[in-house]
Coordinates of C-alpha atoms in Angstrom, one line a residue:
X1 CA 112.1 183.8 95.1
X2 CA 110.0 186.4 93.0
X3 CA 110.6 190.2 93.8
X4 CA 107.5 191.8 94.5
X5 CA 106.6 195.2 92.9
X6 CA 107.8 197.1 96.0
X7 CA 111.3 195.2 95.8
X8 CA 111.7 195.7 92.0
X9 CA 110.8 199.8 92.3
X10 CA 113.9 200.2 95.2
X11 CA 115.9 197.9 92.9
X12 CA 115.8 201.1 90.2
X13 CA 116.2 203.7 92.4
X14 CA 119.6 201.8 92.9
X15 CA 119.7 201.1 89.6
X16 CA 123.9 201.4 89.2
X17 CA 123.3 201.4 85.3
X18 CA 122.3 204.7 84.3
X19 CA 120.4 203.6 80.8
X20 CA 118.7 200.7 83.0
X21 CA 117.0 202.9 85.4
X22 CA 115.4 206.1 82.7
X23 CA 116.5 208.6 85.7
X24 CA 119.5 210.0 83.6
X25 CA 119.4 213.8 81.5
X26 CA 120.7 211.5 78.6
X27 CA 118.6 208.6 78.5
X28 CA 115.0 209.5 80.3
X29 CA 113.0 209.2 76.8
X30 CA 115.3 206.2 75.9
X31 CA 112.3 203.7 76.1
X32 CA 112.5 199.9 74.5
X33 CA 110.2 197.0 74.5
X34 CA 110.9 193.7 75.9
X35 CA 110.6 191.5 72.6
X36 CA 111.4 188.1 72.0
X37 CA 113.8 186.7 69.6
X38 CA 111.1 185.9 66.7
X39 CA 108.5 188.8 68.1
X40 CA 111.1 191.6 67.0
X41 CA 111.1 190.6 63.4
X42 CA 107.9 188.7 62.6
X43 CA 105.9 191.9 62.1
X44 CA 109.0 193.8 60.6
X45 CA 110.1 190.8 58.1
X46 CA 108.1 191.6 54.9
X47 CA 109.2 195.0 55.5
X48 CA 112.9 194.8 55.7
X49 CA 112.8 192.1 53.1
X50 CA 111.0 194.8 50.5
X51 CA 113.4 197.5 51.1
X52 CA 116.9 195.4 51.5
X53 CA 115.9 194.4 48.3
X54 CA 115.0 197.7 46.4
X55 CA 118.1 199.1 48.4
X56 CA 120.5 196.4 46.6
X57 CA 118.8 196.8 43.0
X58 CA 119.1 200.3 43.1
X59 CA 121.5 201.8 45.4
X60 CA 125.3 200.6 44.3
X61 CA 126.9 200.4 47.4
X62 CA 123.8 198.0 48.9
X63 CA 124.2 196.4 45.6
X64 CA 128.3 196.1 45.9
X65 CA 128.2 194.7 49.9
X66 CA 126.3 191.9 48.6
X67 CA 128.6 191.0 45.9
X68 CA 131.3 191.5 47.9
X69 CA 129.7 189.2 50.7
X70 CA 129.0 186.4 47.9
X71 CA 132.4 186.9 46.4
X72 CA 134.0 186.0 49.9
X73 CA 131.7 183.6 51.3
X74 CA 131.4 181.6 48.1
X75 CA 133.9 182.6 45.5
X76 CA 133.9 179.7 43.4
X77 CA 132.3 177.0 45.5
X78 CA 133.2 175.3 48.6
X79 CA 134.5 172.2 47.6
X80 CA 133.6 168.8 49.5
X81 CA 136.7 166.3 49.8
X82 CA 135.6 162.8 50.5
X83 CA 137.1 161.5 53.7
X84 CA 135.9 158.4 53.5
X85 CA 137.9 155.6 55.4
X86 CA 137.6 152.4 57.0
X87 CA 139.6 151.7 60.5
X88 CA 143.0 149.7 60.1
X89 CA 143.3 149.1 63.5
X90 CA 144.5 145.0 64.2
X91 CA 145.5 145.1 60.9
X92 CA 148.6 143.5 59.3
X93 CA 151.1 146.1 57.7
X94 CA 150.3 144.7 54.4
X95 CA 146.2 144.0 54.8
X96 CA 146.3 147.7 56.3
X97 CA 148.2 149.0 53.1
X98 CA 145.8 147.3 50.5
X99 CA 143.3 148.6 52.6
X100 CA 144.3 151.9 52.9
X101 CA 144.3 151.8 48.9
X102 CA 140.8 150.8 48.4
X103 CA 139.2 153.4 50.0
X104 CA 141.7 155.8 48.3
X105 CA 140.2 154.4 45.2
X106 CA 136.9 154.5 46.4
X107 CA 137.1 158.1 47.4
X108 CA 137.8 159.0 44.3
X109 CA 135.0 157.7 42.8
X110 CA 132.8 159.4 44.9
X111 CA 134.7 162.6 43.3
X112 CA 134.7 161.5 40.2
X113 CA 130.9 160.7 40.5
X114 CA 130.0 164.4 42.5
X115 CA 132.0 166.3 40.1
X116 CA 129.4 164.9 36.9
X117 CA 126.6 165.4 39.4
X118 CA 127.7 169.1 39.9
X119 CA 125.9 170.5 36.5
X120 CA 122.6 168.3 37.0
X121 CA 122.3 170.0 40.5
X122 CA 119.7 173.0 39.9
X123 CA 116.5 171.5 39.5
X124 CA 115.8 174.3 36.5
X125 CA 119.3 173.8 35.0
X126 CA 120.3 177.5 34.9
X127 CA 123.5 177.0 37.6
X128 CA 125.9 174.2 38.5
X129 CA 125.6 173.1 42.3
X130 CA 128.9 176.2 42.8
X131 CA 126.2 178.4 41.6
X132 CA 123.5 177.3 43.1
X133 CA 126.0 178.0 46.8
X134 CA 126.2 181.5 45.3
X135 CA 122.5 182.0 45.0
X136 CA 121.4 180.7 48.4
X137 CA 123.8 182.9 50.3
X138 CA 122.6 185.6 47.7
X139 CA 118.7 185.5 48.8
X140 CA 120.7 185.3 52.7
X141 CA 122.1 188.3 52.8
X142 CA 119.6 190.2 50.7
X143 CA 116.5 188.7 51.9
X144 CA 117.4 187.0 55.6
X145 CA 117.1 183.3 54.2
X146 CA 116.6 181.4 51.5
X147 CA 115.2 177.8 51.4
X148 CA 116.5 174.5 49.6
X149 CA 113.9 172.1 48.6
X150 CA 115.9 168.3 47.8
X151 CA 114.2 166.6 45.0
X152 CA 114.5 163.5 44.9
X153 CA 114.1 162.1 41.2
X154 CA 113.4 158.7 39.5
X155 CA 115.7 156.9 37.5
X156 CA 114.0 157.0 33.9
X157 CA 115.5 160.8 34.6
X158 CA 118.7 159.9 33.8
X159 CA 120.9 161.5 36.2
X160 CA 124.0 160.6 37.3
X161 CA 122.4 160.7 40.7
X162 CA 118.4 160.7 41.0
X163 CA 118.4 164.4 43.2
X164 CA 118.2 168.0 41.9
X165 CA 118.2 171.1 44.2
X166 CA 114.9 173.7 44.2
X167 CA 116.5 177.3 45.8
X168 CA 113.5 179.1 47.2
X169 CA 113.4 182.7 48.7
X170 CA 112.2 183.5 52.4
X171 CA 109.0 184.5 50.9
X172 CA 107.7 181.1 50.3
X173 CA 107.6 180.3 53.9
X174 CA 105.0 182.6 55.2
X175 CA 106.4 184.3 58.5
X176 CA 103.2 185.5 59.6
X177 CA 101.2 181.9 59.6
X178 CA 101.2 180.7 63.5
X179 CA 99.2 178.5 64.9
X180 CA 100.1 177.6 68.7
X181 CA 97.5 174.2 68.6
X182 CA 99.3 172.9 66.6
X183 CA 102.9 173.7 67.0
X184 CA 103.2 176.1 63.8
X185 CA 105.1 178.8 64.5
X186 CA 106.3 181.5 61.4
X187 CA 105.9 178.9 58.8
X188 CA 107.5 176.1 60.8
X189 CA 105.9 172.8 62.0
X190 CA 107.3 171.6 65.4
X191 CA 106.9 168.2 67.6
X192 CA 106.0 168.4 71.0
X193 CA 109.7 168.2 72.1
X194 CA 110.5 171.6 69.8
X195 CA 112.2 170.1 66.5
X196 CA 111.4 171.0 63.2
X197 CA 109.1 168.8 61.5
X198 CA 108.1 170.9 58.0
X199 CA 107.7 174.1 56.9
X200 CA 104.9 175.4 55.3
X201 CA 105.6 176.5 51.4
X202 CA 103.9 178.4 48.8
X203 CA 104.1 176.7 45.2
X204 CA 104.9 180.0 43.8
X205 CA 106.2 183.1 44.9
X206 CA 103.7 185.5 46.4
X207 CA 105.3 188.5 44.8
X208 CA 105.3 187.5 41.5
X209 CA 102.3 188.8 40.1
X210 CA 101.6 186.2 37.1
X211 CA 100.8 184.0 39.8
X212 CA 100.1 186.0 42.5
X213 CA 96.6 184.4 42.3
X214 CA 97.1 180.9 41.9
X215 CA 99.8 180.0 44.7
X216 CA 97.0 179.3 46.6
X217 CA 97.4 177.9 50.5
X218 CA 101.0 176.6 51.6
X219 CA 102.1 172.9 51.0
X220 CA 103.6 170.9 54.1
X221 CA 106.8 169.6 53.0
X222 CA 109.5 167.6 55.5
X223 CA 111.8 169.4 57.3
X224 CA 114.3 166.1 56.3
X225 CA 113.7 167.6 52.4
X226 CA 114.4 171.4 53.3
X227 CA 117.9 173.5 53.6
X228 CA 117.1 176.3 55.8
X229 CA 119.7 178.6 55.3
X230 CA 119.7 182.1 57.9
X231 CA 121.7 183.7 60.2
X232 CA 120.6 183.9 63.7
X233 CA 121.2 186.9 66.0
X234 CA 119.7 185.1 68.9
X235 CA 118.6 181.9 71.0
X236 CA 115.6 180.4 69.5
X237 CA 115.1 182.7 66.7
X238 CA 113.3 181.1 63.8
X239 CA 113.5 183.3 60.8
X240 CA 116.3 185.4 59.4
X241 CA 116.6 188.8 58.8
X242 CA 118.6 190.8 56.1
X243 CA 121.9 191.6 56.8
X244 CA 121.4 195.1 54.9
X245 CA 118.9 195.9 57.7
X246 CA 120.7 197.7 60.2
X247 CA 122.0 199.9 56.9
X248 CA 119.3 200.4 55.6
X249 CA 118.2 204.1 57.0
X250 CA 122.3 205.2 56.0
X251 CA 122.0 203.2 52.6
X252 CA 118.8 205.3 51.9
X253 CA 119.6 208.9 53.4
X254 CA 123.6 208.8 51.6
X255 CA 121.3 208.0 48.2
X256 CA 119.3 210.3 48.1
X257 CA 121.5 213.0 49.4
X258 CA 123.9 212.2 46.9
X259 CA 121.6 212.4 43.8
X260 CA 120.6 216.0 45.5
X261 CA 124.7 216.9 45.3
X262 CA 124.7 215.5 41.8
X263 CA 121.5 218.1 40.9
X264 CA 122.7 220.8 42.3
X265 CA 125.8 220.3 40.7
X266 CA 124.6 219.9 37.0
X267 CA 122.3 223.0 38.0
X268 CA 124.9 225.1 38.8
X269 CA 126.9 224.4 35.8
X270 CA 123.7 224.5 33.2
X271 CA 123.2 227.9 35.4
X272 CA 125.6 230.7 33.9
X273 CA 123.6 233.9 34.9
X274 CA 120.0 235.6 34.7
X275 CA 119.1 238.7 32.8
X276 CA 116.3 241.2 34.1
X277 CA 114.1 243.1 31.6
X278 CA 110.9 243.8 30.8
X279 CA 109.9 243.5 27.0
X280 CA 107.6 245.3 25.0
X281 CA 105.2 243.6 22.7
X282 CA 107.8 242.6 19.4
X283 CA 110.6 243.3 21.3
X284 CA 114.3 241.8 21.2
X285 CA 115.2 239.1 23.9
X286 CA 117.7 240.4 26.3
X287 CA 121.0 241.1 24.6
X288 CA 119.9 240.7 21.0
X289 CA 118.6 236.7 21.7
X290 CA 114.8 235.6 21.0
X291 CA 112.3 236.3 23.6
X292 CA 112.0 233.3 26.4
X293 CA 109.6 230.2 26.2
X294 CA 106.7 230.0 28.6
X295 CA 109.1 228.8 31.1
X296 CA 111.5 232.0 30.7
X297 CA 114.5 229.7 29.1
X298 CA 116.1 231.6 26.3
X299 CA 119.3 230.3 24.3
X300 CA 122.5 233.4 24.9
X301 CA 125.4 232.1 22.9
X302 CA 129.0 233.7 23.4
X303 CA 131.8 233.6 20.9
X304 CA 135.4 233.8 22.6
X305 CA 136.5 237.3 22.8
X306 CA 132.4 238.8 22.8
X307 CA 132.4 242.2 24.0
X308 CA 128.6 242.5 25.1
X309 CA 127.5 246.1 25.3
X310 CA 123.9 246.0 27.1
X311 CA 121.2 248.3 26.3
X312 CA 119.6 250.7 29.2
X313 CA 117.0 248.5 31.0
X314 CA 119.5 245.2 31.0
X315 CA 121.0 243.9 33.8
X316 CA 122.9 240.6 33.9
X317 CA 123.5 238.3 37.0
X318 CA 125.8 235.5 36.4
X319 CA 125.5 232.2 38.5
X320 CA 127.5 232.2 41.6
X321 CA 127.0 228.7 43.0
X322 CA 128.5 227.9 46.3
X323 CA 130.7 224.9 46.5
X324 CA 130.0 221.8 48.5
X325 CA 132.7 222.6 50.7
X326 CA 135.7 220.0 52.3
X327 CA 133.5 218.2 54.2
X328 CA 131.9 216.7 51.6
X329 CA 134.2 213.4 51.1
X330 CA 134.6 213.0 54.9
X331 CA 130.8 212.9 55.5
X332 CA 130.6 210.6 52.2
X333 CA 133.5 208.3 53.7
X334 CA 132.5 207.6 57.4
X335 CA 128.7 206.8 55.6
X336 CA 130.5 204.4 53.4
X337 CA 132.4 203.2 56.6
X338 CA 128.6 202.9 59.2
X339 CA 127.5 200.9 55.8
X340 CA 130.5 198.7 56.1
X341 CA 130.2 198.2 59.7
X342 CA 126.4 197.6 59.6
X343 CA 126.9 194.6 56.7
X344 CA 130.4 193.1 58.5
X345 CA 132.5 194.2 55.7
X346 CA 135.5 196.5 55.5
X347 CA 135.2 200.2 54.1
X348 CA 137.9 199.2 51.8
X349 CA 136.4 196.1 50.3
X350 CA 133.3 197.7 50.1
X351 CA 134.0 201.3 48.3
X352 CA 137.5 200.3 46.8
X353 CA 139.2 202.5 48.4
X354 CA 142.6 201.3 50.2
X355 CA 144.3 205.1 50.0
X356 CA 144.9 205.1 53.7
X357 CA 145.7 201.6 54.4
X358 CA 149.5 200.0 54.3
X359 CA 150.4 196.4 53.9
X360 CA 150.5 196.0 57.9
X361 CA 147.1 197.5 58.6
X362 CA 145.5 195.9 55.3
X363 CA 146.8 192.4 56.7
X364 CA 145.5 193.4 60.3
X365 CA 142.2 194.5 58.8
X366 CA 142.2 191.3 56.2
X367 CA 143.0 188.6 58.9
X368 CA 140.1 190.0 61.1
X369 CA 137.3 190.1 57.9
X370 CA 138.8 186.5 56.8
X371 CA 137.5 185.0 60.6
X372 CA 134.4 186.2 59.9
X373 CA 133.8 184.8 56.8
X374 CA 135.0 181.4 57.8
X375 CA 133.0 181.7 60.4
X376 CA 130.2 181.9 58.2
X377 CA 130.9 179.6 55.6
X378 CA 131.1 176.7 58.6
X379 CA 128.3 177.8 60.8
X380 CA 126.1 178.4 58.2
X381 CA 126.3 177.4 54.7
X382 CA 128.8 173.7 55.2
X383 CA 126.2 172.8 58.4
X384 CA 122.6 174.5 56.8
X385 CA 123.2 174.3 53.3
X386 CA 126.6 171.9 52.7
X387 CA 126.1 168.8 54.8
X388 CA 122.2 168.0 54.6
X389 CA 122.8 167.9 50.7
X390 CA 126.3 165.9 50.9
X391 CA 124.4 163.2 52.9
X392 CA 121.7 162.9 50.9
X393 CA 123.5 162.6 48.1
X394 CA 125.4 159.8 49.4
X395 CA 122.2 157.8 50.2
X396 CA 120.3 158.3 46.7
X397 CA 124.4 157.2 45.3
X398 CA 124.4 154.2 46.9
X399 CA 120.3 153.3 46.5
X400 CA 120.9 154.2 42.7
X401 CA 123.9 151.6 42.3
X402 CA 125.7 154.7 41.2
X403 CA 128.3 154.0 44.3
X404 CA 128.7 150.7 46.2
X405 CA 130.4 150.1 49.5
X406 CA 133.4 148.6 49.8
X407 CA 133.3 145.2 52.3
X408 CA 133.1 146.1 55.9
X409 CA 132.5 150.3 55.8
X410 CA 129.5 151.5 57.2
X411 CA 127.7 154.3 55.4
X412 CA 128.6 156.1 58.4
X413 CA 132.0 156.1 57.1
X414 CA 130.9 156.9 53.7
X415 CA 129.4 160.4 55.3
X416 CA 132.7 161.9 56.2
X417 CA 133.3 164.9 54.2
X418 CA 135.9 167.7 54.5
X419 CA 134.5 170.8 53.2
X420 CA 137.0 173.1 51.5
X421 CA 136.2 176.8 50.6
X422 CA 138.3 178.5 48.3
X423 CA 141.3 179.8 49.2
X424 CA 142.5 183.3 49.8
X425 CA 144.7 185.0 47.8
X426 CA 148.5 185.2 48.8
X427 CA 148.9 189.2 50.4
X428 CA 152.7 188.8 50.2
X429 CA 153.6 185.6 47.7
X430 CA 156.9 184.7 48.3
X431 CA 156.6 185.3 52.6
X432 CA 153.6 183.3 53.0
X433 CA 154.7 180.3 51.3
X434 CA 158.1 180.4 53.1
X435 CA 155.8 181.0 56.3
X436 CA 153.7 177.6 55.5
X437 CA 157.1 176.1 54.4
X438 CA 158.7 176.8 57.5
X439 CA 155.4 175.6 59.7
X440 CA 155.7 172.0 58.0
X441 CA 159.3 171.7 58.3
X442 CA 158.9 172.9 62.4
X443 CA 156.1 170.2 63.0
X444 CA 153.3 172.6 64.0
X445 CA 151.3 172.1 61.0
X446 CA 151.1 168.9 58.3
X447 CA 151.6 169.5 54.5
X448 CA 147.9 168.2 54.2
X449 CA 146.5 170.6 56.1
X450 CA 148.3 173.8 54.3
X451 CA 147.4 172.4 51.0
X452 CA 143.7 172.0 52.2
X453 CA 143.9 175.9 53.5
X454 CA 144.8 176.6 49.6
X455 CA 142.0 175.5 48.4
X456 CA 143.6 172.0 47.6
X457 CA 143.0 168.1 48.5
X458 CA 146.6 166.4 49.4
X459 CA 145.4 163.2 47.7
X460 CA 145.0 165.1 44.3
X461 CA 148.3 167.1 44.6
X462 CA 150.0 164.0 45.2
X463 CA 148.4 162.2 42.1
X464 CA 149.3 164.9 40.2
X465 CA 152.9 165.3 41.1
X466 CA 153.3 161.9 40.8
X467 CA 152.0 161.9 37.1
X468 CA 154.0 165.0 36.2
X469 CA 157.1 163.5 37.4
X470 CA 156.1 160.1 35.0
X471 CA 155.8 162.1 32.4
X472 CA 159.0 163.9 32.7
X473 CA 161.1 160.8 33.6
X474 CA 159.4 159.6 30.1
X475 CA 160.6 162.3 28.5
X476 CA 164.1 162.7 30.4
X477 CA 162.9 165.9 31.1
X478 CA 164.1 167.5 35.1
X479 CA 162.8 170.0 36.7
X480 CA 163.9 172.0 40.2
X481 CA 160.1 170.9 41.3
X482 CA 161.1 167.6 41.8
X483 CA 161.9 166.5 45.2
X484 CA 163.0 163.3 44.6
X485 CA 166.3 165.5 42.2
X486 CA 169.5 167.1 44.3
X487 CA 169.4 170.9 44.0
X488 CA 171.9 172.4 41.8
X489 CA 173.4 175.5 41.7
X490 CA 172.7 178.5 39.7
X491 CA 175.0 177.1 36.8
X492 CA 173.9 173.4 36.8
X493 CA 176.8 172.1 38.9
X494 CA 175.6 170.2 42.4
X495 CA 176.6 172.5 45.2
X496 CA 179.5 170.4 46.7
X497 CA 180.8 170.1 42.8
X498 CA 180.6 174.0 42.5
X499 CA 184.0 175.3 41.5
X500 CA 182.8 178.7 41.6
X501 CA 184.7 181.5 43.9
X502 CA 182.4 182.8 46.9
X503 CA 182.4 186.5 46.0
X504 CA 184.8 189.1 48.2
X505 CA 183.0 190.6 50.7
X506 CA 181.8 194.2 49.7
X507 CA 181.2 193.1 45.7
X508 CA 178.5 193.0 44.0

């Protein structure tokens, strides 16, 4: 049932929220429109765009919460780990085993064969695929988005596999085209059943202004040949926004009121006092210097020890600036920290500064920032940026003859990918691997898993371990590495052959 107009005017005179209702001291000129997820930024996208990225090429701590973002997202790539695997079940022991090794073998191909593809990636040649990860969440977080074009390429090109990635910034796509006849909405072809069926690209970049007059009407291309990569704040929004933007005003204001501090600090000390006089034609500058220039400067030069007598008419002021006062790092600091806030970093990460942190709090604040970026490296860049890549790469492998199926798995099976970011950095060493140690040995976690959380792939640990210890048999070499050797004790001797005295209790 609708409320009439009647019904919804006594529903705010009852209004139990006082914001909701305007008839609060506090909030009666606290007015807001009722906007849409893609009518709130369609008009204000060009905008924050221009200034999100004029904040982070000139203002360092814009410039450093996007480096720092990057840096954690991406760090040196997320990784894919073929999981690739056909199903042993009904199997014999032995069929399952030789099976089992086949697709071991034929997963490492696959790495083998993504690893060379990894520096033909960028369509221009100027980054390896890792870099090219950098890049797109680079034009994210700066811009709000950042388009991947998949190339597919023939095979006189010569590459290990015929595809090359095109990285594209937001601007290409032009936020303000919309067409409602025919499903076009911010740059974005839809079916009648609301997928995305294309986007609508400039050739060129609209701010460059080389081309700025040949990029000429946008092109149609596939949505099935486009990485959309964007974060989005709501249901149904279309387009991304920066992630400077809420920051921007504080990013700004803390610039600008710091180059002030910085001027009146290099005035003040350029400053040291005035003189007043009035000079007669072919007179001496006050206290024996040259008269002034047109602008009243004039050059007074001290030697240590100077007693200055002045002459009648002279009067010297020296400089007293007033200092900025104690409030000056606080203010600076709880900017830094809105900054922070506004870009989901940490103050610390973002100014350097961990002077009032201890390892408890830094592995409270750490844990909390390290959800978040997991969060986005799997909701965002594996699913928009990762996976639409990884599976068409698999398809132009296997339609190149660079990979070929092994008897009965489905490509399907050939799709399954564990993507692996790079792993964080040991707070305390020696605790945390005792912590995954223990977490193994208890059952509630597998050593797979714990190697994949470093950054690892079991299958390759193994491989290696299992060379090193070849090699060091060959070479009657032991080391206390080894698993497969009994420990010893400190002096060489097996425990239970140890003829060493326990120390008395209270020695050393």
């Amino acid at each position: 049932m609708d409320l009439s107009g009647e019904d919804v005017a006594v529903a705010r005179e009852s209004q139990p929220y006082d914001v909701a209702n305007g008839a609060g001291r506090r909030s009666r000129s606290w007015r807001v429109g009722s906007y849409g997820p893609n009518s709130a930024i369609v008009y204000a996208l060009d905008e924050l765009r221009r200034k999100s990225r004029d904040q982070a090429r000139k203002n360092p701590y814009a410039g450093a919460a996007v480096d720092r973002l990057v840096t954690n997202i991406i760090g040196t790539g997320i990784v894919p780990r073929s999981m690739a695997a056909r199903s042993v079940e009904g199997l014999s022991d032995a069929a399952a085993k030789s099976r089992k090794a086949e697709d071991a073998a034929f997963r490492a191909r696959i790495q083998k064969l993504f690893l060379a593809w990894t520096d033909e990636a960028d369509s221009i040649g100027a980054h390896d695929f890792y870099g090219l990860q950098a890049l797109a969440v680079r034009g994210m977080v700066e811009g709000g988005e950042t388009f991947t074009r998949l190339r597919t390429r023939r095979p006189e090109d010569g590459l290990t596999v015929p595809l090359q990635l095109q990285l594209l910034e937001g601007d290409h796509c032009p936020h303000l085209k919309t067409d409602a006849t025919v499903r076009i909405r911010q740059g974005i072809q839809y079916d009648a059943i609301g997928k995305r069926t294309g986007y609508h690209l400039y050739r060129e970049h609209p701010g460059d202004g080389v081309v700025a007059t040949s990029f000429g009407e946008p092109v149609l291309v596939p949505a099935t040949d486009i990485c959309h990569l964007y974060r989005a704040m709501r249901p149904g929004q279309d387009r991304g926004e920066p992630w400077l933007a809420r920051a921007l005003r504080t990013l700004y204001d803390l610039d600008g009121y710091l180059d002030a501090e910085l001027i009146r600090k290099k005035n003040a000390a350029r400053l040291v006092g005035f003189v007043k006089r009035t000079l007669a034609d072919g007179q001496e500058g006050p206290l024996g210097t040259d008269p002034g220039d047109d602008d009243g400067v004039a050059t007074l030069d001290f030697e240590p020890g100077t007693i200055q007598v002045l002459a009648d008419g002279e009067d010297m002021t020296f400089s007293d600036p007033k200092d900025v006062g104690p409030n000056f790092e606080m203010f600076v600091r709880e900017s830094k920290r809105s900054v922070a806030a506004a870009c989901g970093l940490l103050y610390e990460i973002l100014s350097g500064d961990y002077s009032q942190l201890n390892d408890r709090t830094l592995r409270a604040a750490l844990n909390d920032f390290r959800r978040a970026v997991e969060q986005w490296q799997h909701h965002l860049v594996v699913f928009q940026l990762c996976r639409p890549i990884w599976i068409r790469w698999i398809d132009l492998a296997l339609l190149s003859g660079a990979l070929r199926l092994p008897a009965g798995m489905t490509r399907q099976d050939a799709y399954a990918v564990n993507w692996i970011p790079q792993a964080w950095p040991y707070i305390h060493p020696v605790q945390d691997v005792q912590g995954k140690t223990m977490e193994i040995q208890a059952g509630l976690s597998t050593r797979t898993r714990k190697v994949a959380e470093g950054g690892y792939d079991a299958e390759t640990v193994d491989a290696e371990q299992a060379s090193d210890n070849e090699r060091a048999d060959s070479l009657g070499l032991t080391y206390t590495s080894d698993g497969r050797q009994k420990p010893t004790a400190a002096n060489g001797t097996p425990p239970e052959a140890s003829t060493e005295e326990p120390p008395a209790a209270g020695s050393d």
